Short mmCIF file of C-alpha atoms and ligand atoms in Angstrom, two decimals:
data_model
loop_
_atom_site.label_atom_id
_atom_site.label_comp_id
_atom_site.label_asym_id
_atom_site.label_seq_id
_atom_site.Cartn_x
_atom_site.Cartn_y
_atom_site.Cartn_z
CA UNK A 1 240.85 -160.29 57.14
CA UNK A 2 244.63 -160.41 57.12
CA UNK A 3 247.11 -161.60 54.50
CA UNK A 4 247.23 -164.90 56.47
CA UNK A 5 243.45 -165.45 56.37
CA UNK A 6 242.92 -169.06 55.32
CA UNK A 7 239.11 -169.12 54.89
CA UNK A 8 237.98 -168.92 51.30
CA UNK A 9 234.96 -166.68 50.60
CA UNK A 10 233.79 -167.70 47.09
CA UNK A 11 233.07 -164.65 45.02
CA UNK A 12 234.20 -162.53 47.94
CA UNK A 13 230.52 -162.51 48.90
CA UNK A 14 229.94 -159.96 51.64
CA UNK A 15 233.63 -159.26 52.18
CA UNK A 16 234.11 -155.46 52.39
CA UNK A 17 236.70 -154.31 49.82
CA UNK A 18 236.61 -150.58 50.75
CA UNK A 19 234.97 -147.99 52.88
CA UNK A 20 232.59 -146.07 50.67
CA UNK A 21 230.18 -143.15 51.14
CA UNK A 22 228.68 -143.23 47.66
CA UNK A 23 225.70 -145.59 47.73
CA UNK A 24 224.00 -147.78 50.30
CA UNK A 25 221.94 -151.00 49.90
CA UNK A 26 219.82 -152.86 52.37
CA UNK A 27 219.23 -156.15 50.60
CA UNK A 28 216.42 -157.37 52.91
CA UNK A 29 214.54 -154.09 53.22
CA UNK A 30 214.96 -153.27 49.51
CA UNK A 31 216.62 -149.94 50.07
CA UNK A 32 219.02 -148.15 47.72
CA UNK A 33 220.34 -144.70 48.47
CA UNK A 34 222.81 -142.51 46.65
CA UNK A 35 224.70 -140.36 49.16
CA UNK A 36 221.84 -140.89 51.58
CA UNK A 37 219.03 -139.94 49.20
CA UNK A 38 216.49 -142.72 48.47
CA UNK A 39 216.49 -143.85 44.86
CA UNK A 40 212.71 -143.36 44.63
CA UNK A 41 213.03 -139.62 45.37
CA UNK A 42 215.93 -139.26 42.91
CA UNK A 43 213.96 -141.10 40.24
CA UNK A 44 211.02 -138.80 40.70
CA UNK A 45 212.75 -135.48 41.19
CA UNK A 46 216.33 -135.58 39.95
CA UNK A 47 218.05 -135.77 36.61
CA UNK A 48 221.04 -137.80 35.38
CA UNK A 49 223.26 -134.62 35.47
CA UNK A 50 222.22 -133.75 38.97
CA UNK A 51 222.71 -137.40 40.14
CA UNK A 52 226.15 -137.60 38.55
CA UNK A 53 227.22 -134.45 40.43
CA UNK A 54 225.71 -135.80 43.64
CA UNK A 55 227.56 -139.07 43.31
CA UNK A 56 230.89 -137.39 42.73
CA UNK A 57 230.57 -134.50 45.21
CA UNK A 58 228.40 -135.98 47.93
CA UNK A 59 225.90 -133.15 47.90
CA UNK A 60 223.14 -131.99 45.51
CA UNK A 61 224.38 -129.13 43.33
CA UNK A 62 223.15 -125.56 43.55
CA UNK A 63 221.47 -124.20 40.46
CA UNK A 64 224.70 -122.42 39.43
CA UNK A 65 226.76 -125.58 39.92
CA UNK A 66 224.30 -127.69 37.97
CA UNK A 67 224.11 -125.27 35.04
CA UNK A 68 227.91 -125.00 34.97
CA UNK A 69 228.26 -128.81 35.07
CA UNK A 70 225.71 -129.18 32.26
CA UNK A 71 227.62 -126.73 30.13
CA UNK A 72 231.01 -128.36 30.94
CA UNK A 73 229.62 -131.77 30.04
CA UNK A 74 228.13 -130.61 26.80
CA UNK A 75 231.46 -129.07 25.80
CA UNK A 76 233.06 -132.60 26.05
CA UNK A 77 230.53 -134.44 23.93
CA UNK A 78 232.20 -134.32 20.53
CA UNK A 79 234.57 -137.21 19.76
CA UNK A 80 238.14 -136.80 18.44
CA UNK A 81 238.27 -137.37 14.67
CA UNK A 82 240.79 -140.19 15.14
CA UNK A 83 238.40 -141.98 17.48
CA UNK A 84 235.58 -141.60 14.95
CA UNK A 85 237.92 -143.11 12.33
CA UNK A 86 238.68 -146.00 14.68
CA UNK A 87 234.95 -146.67 15.23
CA UNK A 88 234.56 -147.03 11.47
CA UNK A 89 236.99 -149.98 11.52
CA UNK A 90 234.81 -152.19 13.76
CA UNK A 91 232.75 -154.89 12.02
CA UNK A 92 229.13 -153.96 11.72
CA UNK A 93 228.05 -157.06 13.61
CA UNK A 94 230.39 -156.45 16.57
CA UNK A 95 228.72 -156.38 19.96
CA UNK A 96 228.38 -152.66 20.89
CA UNK A 97 229.83 -153.50 24.36
CA UNK A 98 233.16 -154.55 22.72
CA UNK A 99 233.13 -151.35 20.71
CA UNK A 100 232.44 -149.19 23.83
CA UNK A 101 235.02 -150.88 25.93
CA UNK A 102 237.75 -150.45 23.27
CA UNK A 103 236.76 -146.88 22.35
CA UNK A 104 236.65 -145.77 26.05
CA UNK A 105 240.23 -147.02 26.55
CA UNK A 106 241.25 -145.49 23.27
CA UNK A 107 239.75 -142.14 24.23
CA UNK A 108 242.51 -141.90 26.86
CA UNK A 109 245.05 -142.02 24.05
CA UNK A 110 243.59 -138.83 22.56
CA UNK A 111 243.50 -137.07 25.95
CA UNK A 112 246.04 -135.40 28.18
CA UNK A 113 247.78 -137.55 30.75
CA UNK A 114 245.91 -137.90 34.04
CA UNK A 115 248.33 -137.69 36.99
CA UNK A 116 247.12 -139.91 39.76
CA UNK A 117 246.00 -137.67 42.66
CA UNK A 118 245.65 -134.55 40.60
CA UNK A 119 242.13 -133.16 41.11
CA UNK A 120 242.15 -130.98 38.06
CA UNK A 121 243.25 -133.83 35.77
CA UNK A 122 240.66 -136.08 37.33
CA UNK A 123 237.88 -133.57 36.89
CA UNK A 124 238.66 -133.28 33.18
CA UNK A 125 238.64 -137.09 32.76
CA UNK A 126 235.33 -137.33 34.70
CA UNK A 127 233.64 -134.83 32.32
CA UNK A 128 235.22 -136.32 29.25
CA UNK A 129 234.26 -139.92 30.02
CA UNK A 130 230.66 -139.20 31.13
CA UNK A 131 230.12 -136.91 28.15
CA UNK A 132 231.81 -139.01 25.44
CA UNK A 133 230.48 -142.47 26.22
CA UNK A 134 227.01 -141.74 24.84
CA UNK A 135 228.65 -140.17 21.77
CA UNK A 136 230.65 -143.40 21.17
CA UNK A 137 227.51 -145.55 21.51
CA UNK A 138 225.46 -143.36 19.22
CA UNK A 139 228.23 -142.97 16.59
CA UNK A 140 228.76 -146.74 16.33
CA UNK A 141 225.00 -147.42 16.27
CA UNK A 142 224.64 -145.11 13.30
CA UNK A 143 227.69 -146.51 11.53
CA UNK A 144 226.43 -150.03 11.74
CA UNK A 145 223.14 -148.89 10.32
CA UNK A 146 225.05 -147.36 7.37
CA UNK A 147 224.45 -143.78 8.53
CA UNK A 148 226.87 -140.94 9.31
CA UNK A 149 227.27 -140.00 13.02
CA UNK A 150 225.32 -136.95 14.18
CA UNK A 151 227.26 -134.15 15.89
CA UNK A 152 226.07 -133.52 19.46
CA UNK A 153 224.06 -130.48 20.47
CA UNK A 154 224.92 -128.13 23.31
CA UNK A 155 223.54 -127.90 26.86
CA UNK A 156 220.07 -127.02 25.63
CA UNK A 157 219.63 -130.77 25.34
CA UNK A 158 220.00 -132.88 28.47
CA UNK A 159 222.45 -135.78 28.57
CA UNK A 160 219.61 -138.20 27.85
CA UNK A 161 217.88 -136.11 25.18
CA UNK A 162 221.21 -135.46 23.40
CA UNK A 163 221.98 -139.19 23.30
CA UNK A 164 218.60 -139.91 21.67
CA UNK A 165 219.23 -137.03 19.31
CA UNK A 166 222.64 -138.40 18.29
CA UNK A 167 221.01 -141.79 17.58
CA UNK A 168 218.18 -140.58 15.39
CA UNK A 169 219.17 -137.11 14.17
CA UNK A 170 215.98 -135.57 15.48
CA UNK A 171 215.23 -134.26 18.93
CA UNK A 172 213.24 -136.71 21.08
CA UNK A 173 209.90 -135.81 22.60
CA UNK A 174 209.78 -135.03 26.32
CA UNK A 175 208.38 -138.43 27.36
CA UNK A 176 211.22 -140.28 25.66
CA UNK A 177 213.95 -137.96 26.97
CA UNK A 178 212.55 -138.03 30.53
CA UNK A 179 212.08 -141.83 30.50
CA UNK A 180 215.70 -142.38 29.50
CA UNK A 181 216.84 -139.79 31.99
CA UNK A 182 215.14 -141.62 34.86
CA UNK A 183 216.51 -144.93 33.69
CA UNK A 184 220.04 -143.44 33.74
CA UNK A 185 219.44 -142.14 37.32
CA UNK A 186 218.35 -145.60 38.41
CA UNK A 187 221.47 -147.28 36.94
CA UNK A 188 224.08 -144.70 38.05
CA UNK A 189 225.58 -146.52 40.99
CA UNK A 190 225.20 -149.71 43.06
CA UNK A 191 227.91 -150.12 45.70
CA UNK A 192 230.77 -152.64 45.26
CA UNK A 193 229.38 -154.78 42.38
CA UNK A 194 231.65 -156.63 39.98
CA UNK A 195 232.21 -153.82 37.48
CA UNK A 196 232.77 -151.16 40.16
CA UNK A 197 235.23 -153.47 41.90
CA UNK A 198 236.97 -154.12 38.55
CA UNK A 199 237.31 -150.39 37.87
CA UNK A 200 238.58 -149.71 41.38
CA UNK A 201 241.14 -152.61 41.18
CA UNK A 202 242.59 -151.16 37.94
CA UNK A 203 242.55 -147.66 39.26
CA UNK A 204 244.21 -148.83 42.45
CA UNK A 205 247.35 -149.68 40.42
CA UNK A 206 247.47 -145.93 39.54
CA UNK A 207 246.47 -146.73 35.98
CA UNK A 208 244.42 -143.97 34.27
CA UNK A 209 240.65 -143.45 34.54
CA UNK A 210 240.07 -144.34 30.88
CA UNK A 211 241.70 -147.77 31.40
CA UNK A 212 239.76 -148.31 34.67
CA UNK A 213 236.40 -147.43 33.18
CA UNK A 214 237.17 -149.64 30.25
CA UNK A 215 237.74 -152.52 32.78
CA UNK A 216 234.38 -151.72 34.40
CA UNK A 217 232.68 -151.86 30.96
CA UNK A 218 234.25 -155.33 30.38
CA UNK A 219 232.92 -156.59 33.66
CA UNK A 220 229.51 -155.11 33.07
CA UNK A 221 229.18 -156.98 29.77
CA UNK A 222 228.77 -160.40 31.40
CA UNK A 223 225.28 -161.96 31.52
CA UNK A 224 225.55 -162.43 35.32
CA UNK A 225 225.93 -158.62 35.59
CA UNK A 226 224.72 -155.89 33.18
CA UNK A 227 224.57 -158.20 30.18
CA UNK A 228 221.43 -159.76 31.71
CA UNK A 229 219.16 -157.01 30.43
CA UNK A 230 219.41 -157.89 26.77
CA UNK A 231 218.93 -161.59 27.64
CA UNK A 232 215.78 -160.81 29.57
CA UNK A 233 214.18 -159.38 26.47
CA UNK A 234 215.39 -162.34 24.39
CA UNK A 235 213.76 -164.72 26.92
CA UNK A 236 210.48 -162.78 26.90
CA UNK A 237 210.50 -162.76 23.11
CA UNK A 238 211.16 -166.51 23.08
CA UNK A 239 208.24 -167.12 25.45
CA UNK A 240 206.09 -164.94 23.18
CA UNK A 241 202.79 -164.94 25.06
CA UNK A 242 201.32 -165.06 28.58
CA UNK A 243 199.98 -168.59 27.97
CA UNK A 244 203.45 -169.97 27.31
CA UNK A 245 205.07 -168.57 30.48
CA UNK A 246 204.40 -171.41 32.92
CA UNK A 247 205.63 -174.20 30.59
CA UNK A 248 208.77 -172.20 29.70
CA UNK A 249 209.52 -171.44 33.33
CA UNK A 250 208.91 -175.07 34.44
CA UNK A 251 211.51 -176.17 31.93
CA UNK A 252 214.04 -173.73 33.49
CA UNK A 253 213.22 -174.92 36.98
CA UNK A 254 213.62 -178.59 35.93
CA UNK A 255 216.99 -178.01 34.31
CA UNK A 256 218.09 -175.49 36.99
CA UNK A 257 218.58 -172.92 34.31
CA UNK A 258 219.15 -169.33 35.47
CA UNK A 259 216.26 -167.03 34.58
CA UNK A 260 217.69 -163.75 33.53
CA UNK A 261 216.54 -160.65 35.36
CA UNK A 262 215.96 -162.55 38.60
CA UNK A 263 218.15 -162.93 41.70
CA UNK A 264 220.77 -160.72 43.20
CA UNK A 265 223.82 -161.15 45.36
CA UNK A 266 222.59 -158.57 47.85
CA UNK A 267 218.81 -158.09 47.37
CA UNK A 268 216.71 -160.91 48.73
CA UNK A 269 213.50 -158.94 47.90
CA UNK A 270 212.37 -157.18 44.78
CA UNK A 271 215.03 -154.66 43.70
CA UNK A 272 213.82 -151.09 44.41
CA UNK A 273 215.02 -150.02 40.92
CA UNK A 274 212.77 -152.67 39.47
CA UNK A 275 209.72 -151.01 41.18
CA UNK A 276 210.88 -147.63 39.87
CA UNK A 277 211.32 -148.95 36.28
CA UNK A 278 207.83 -150.40 36.41
CA UNK A 279 206.39 -147.09 37.38
CA UNK A 280 208.35 -145.49 34.59
CA UNK A 281 207.04 -148.14 32.16
CA UNK A 282 203.48 -147.74 33.32
CA UNK A 283 203.64 -143.93 32.74
CA UNK A 284 205.19 -144.43 29.34
CA UNK A 285 202.74 -147.14 28.22
CA UNK A 286 199.83 -144.91 29.36
CA UNK A 287 201.05 -142.25 26.92
CA UNK A 288 202.53 -144.27 24.12
CA UNK A 289 200.40 -147.38 24.15
CA UNK A 290 200.58 -150.78 25.82
CA UNK A 291 203.29 -153.27 25.01
CA UNK A 292 202.20 -156.97 25.09
CA UNK A 293 205.69 -158.17 26.24
CA UNK A 294 205.02 -156.40 29.54
CA UNK A 295 202.19 -158.83 30.23
CA UNK A 296 204.52 -161.73 29.56
CA UNK A 297 207.02 -160.22 32.04
CA UNK A 298 204.34 -159.78 34.76
CA UNK A 299 203.27 -163.36 34.40
CA UNK A 300 206.90 -164.56 34.50
CA UNK A 301 207.48 -162.55 37.68
CA UNK A 302 204.43 -164.23 39.20
CA UNK A 303 205.49 -167.77 38.27
CA UNK A 304 209.17 -167.32 39.31
CA UNK A 305 208.39 -165.71 42.62
CA UNK A 306 205.78 -168.40 43.37
CA UNK A 307 208.52 -171.00 42.95
CA UNK A 308 211.76 -169.27 43.94
CA UNK A 309 210.59 -166.31 46.12
CA UNK A 310 211.31 -168.25 49.30
CA UNK A 311 215.00 -168.52 48.17
CA UNK A 312 215.10 -164.67 47.87
CA UNK A 313 214.79 -164.69 44.12
CA UNK A 314 212.85 -161.68 42.81
CA UNK A 315 213.13 -159.34 39.81
CA UNK A 316 216.32 -157.32 39.64
CA UNK A 317 217.04 -154.01 37.83
CA UNK A 318 217.57 -155.79 34.52
CA UNK A 319 214.09 -157.38 34.42
CA UNK A 320 212.08 -154.38 33.43
CA UNK A 321 214.70 -152.05 31.94
CA UNK A 322 214.80 -153.79 28.52
CA UNK A 323 211.00 -153.48 28.12
CA UNK A 324 211.31 -149.69 28.70
CA UNK A 325 214.23 -149.39 26.31
CA UNK A 326 212.41 -151.40 23.66
CA UNK A 327 209.46 -149.09 23.87
CA UNK A 328 211.90 -146.24 23.31
CA UNK A 329 212.94 -147.89 20.07
CA UNK A 330 216.43 -148.86 21.29
CA UNK A 331 218.07 -151.99 19.92
CA UNK A 332 218.39 -154.94 22.29
CA UNK A 333 222.19 -155.17 22.09
CA UNK A 334 222.41 -151.47 23.09
CA UNK A 335 220.73 -152.04 26.46
CA UNK A 336 224.02 -152.90 28.27
CA UNK A 337 225.93 -150.02 26.66
CA UNK A 338 223.13 -147.68 27.97
CA UNK A 339 223.62 -149.26 31.40
CA UNK A 340 227.34 -148.44 31.04
CA UNK A 341 226.60 -144.84 30.09
CA UNK A 342 224.71 -144.44 33.30
CA UNK A 343 227.11 -146.42 35.50
CA UNK A 344 230.06 -144.33 34.32
CA UNK A 345 228.87 -141.69 36.81
CA UNK A 346 229.11 -144.16 39.73
CA UNK A 347 232.32 -145.76 38.53
CA UNK A 348 234.00 -142.40 38.33
CA UNK A 349 232.80 -141.39 41.83
CA UNK A 350 234.33 -144.69 43.07
CA UNK A 351 237.66 -143.95 41.27
CA UNK A 352 237.71 -140.57 43.00
CA UNK A 353 237.10 -142.24 46.36
CA UNK A 354 239.85 -144.77 45.58
CA UNK A 355 242.24 -141.89 44.63
CA UNK A 356 241.77 -140.24 47.95
CA UNK A 357 242.67 -143.27 50.00
CA UNK A 358 244.42 -145.70 47.66
CA UNK A 359 245.72 -149.08 48.57
CA UNK A 360 246.67 -151.48 45.79
CA UNK A 361 244.28 -154.48 45.74
CA UNK A 362 246.21 -157.68 46.17
CA UNK A 363 244.05 -160.40 47.64
CA UNK A 364 245.50 -163.70 48.76
CA UNK A 365 244.70 -167.20 47.51
CA UNK A 366 244.45 -170.70 48.87
CA UNK A 367 246.90 -172.69 46.81
CA UNK A 368 245.58 -176.12 45.93
CA UNK A 369 248.04 -177.16 43.20
CA UNK A 370 251.13 -179.46 43.12
CA UNK A 371 254.50 -178.41 44.66
CA UNK A 372 258.20 -179.14 44.45
CA UNK A 373 258.13 -181.39 41.36
CA UNK A 374 261.20 -182.26 39.33
CA UNK A 375 261.27 -181.18 35.65
CA UNK A 376 260.67 -184.05 33.22
CA UNK A 377 262.47 -184.07 29.87
CA UNK A 378 260.04 -184.01 26.85
CA UNK A 379 260.99 -187.45 25.56
CA UNK A 380 260.26 -189.00 28.98
CA UNK A 381 256.68 -187.66 29.36
CA UNK A 382 253.65 -189.79 28.88
N1 COA B 401 217.07 -168.09 38.15
C1 COA B 401 216.91 -169.31 38.69
N2 COA B 401 217.61 -169.70 39.81
C2 COA B 401 218.39 -168.79 40.34
C3 COA B 401 218.56 -167.52 39.81
C4 COA B 401 217.80 -167.17 38.65
N3 COA B 401 217.96 -166.00 38.05
N4 COA B 401 219.46 -166.78 40.54
C5 COA B 401 219.84 -167.65 41.54
N5 COA B 401 219.22 -168.81 41.43
C6 COA B 401 219.41 -169.98 42.28
C7 COA B 401 220.67 -170.71 41.87
O1 COA B 401 220.39 -171.71 40.92
C8 COA B 401 221.08 -171.30 43.24
O2 COA B 401 220.25 -172.42 43.53
P1 COA B 401 220.78 -173.66 44.40
O3 COA B 401 221.02 -173.14 45.76
O4 COA B 401 219.62 -174.63 44.33
O5 COA B 401 221.98 -174.18 43.67
C9 COA B 401 220.73 -170.20 44.24
O6 COA B 401 219.68 -169.52 43.64
C10 COA B 401 221.84 -169.30 44.51
O7 COA B 401 222.37 -168.78 43.25
P2 COA B 401 223.78 -168.17 43.04
O8 COA B 401 223.94 -167.92 41.58
O9 COA B 401 224.83 -168.99 43.74
O10 COA B 401 223.65 -166.80 43.85
P3 COA B 401 224.42 -165.51 43.64
O11 COA B 401 224.24 -164.64 44.88
O12 COA B 401 225.81 -165.76 43.19
O13 COA B 401 223.57 -164.95 42.39
C11 COA B 401 223.25 -163.69 40.46
C12 COA B 401 223.45 -163.69 42.06
C13 COA B 401 222.80 -162.32 40.10
C14 COA B 401 224.55 -164.06 39.86
C15 COA B 401 222.15 -164.72 40.16
O14 COA B 401 220.95 -164.45 40.79
C16 COA B 401 221.94 -164.79 38.64
O15 COA B 401 222.71 -165.48 37.92
N6 COA B 401 220.89 -164.13 38.11
C17 COA B 401 220.56 -164.14 36.65
C18 COA B 401 221.40 -163.06 35.99
C19 COA B 401 220.98 -161.66 36.28
O16 COA B 401 219.79 -161.39 36.16
N7 COA B 401 221.94 -160.82 36.58
C20 COA B 401 221.69 -159.42 36.84
C21 COA B 401 222.04 -159.13 38.27
S1 COA B 401 221.58 -157.47 38.63
#
């Protein structure tokens, strides 16, 4: 497409905005790979730390690299005192995504300047953002419950385990820590989606990584994107039982209401992350006990796919994630912040790619407004 292109592509659907070697999707075969590795293998064998390294560097880390990365990340977990003071000023009923977006941008104000193109500066920001976002989410969660934030532990706790520790003040069991760890792996990157594009657009202006990640968080908050996961759980709770599913769904079909957790701009089959989250859920429910809302979800999937499957509408990543998070005891409005904690790894890999071959984003438009009008004095307007 050139600057003169006149054909509008609503939502830029399918228009390539960059060359990228980070993740790959085949929307009809239901394939997702990070740096060429299938998501199913990473979910089974990898960890969030290893995946974050892979996304940034393009290769799986050696043992020494992974240990060093885990130590470096852990060293960046604690928040500046000023930022903690700022978190205390938010209303207790604020949406945690507003808090996370503001605090991530504010973190940049407490950090050294990041010179665009400087690898060392970028590496520091990468560690700081990935490590500090869970600390922000956990600190605000505790504050709104009327509790004091818990200081992070060192590299003896994984990224996922330390986050759960900072929320509750006690170390999580292995099942909880591994479940969250896998969920973070599954959410870590997903090609040129709205939030990744937003982050790359901001970074393309040579703004800093803190501003750019904050922009990504803002885009992720929307219910058509990451904000869908908390709404899925709200819908399932409204439905309440398996018997109510069909009537509830029929009403949505009649009114052409969007059913949250279904449909995707790229996938026209069931999202591979959705399968992986179900496997994760099944393993967790087998150990921790069944959760009735899962039966409601399975029935809703059946009814929606029966009606809309032919249109390529199937469960996406947000459909089962909330059920898993709820079983971990996480509050519904923290589901999207947890998505953001994971996606930070992908966003930062994309910023790094943008940095290496930057071109300011400046799309065109098709102007459809008035032209060449004469100014009308205020007393002559009707
Ligand atoms: N429930 C019911 N109908 C849906 C639907 C859903 N979740 N998603 C899409 N559709 C229908 C639309 O109503 C539209 O029908 P029409 O052709 O009869 O008008 C058609 O499918 C195309 O939808 P559209 O929204 O234009 O497609 P898109 O490619 O822009 O949609 C999403 C992608 C993700 C925005 C959309 O599927 C959606 O809103 N899903 C719900 C939110 C969600 O779960 N988001 C998380 C994405 S990971």
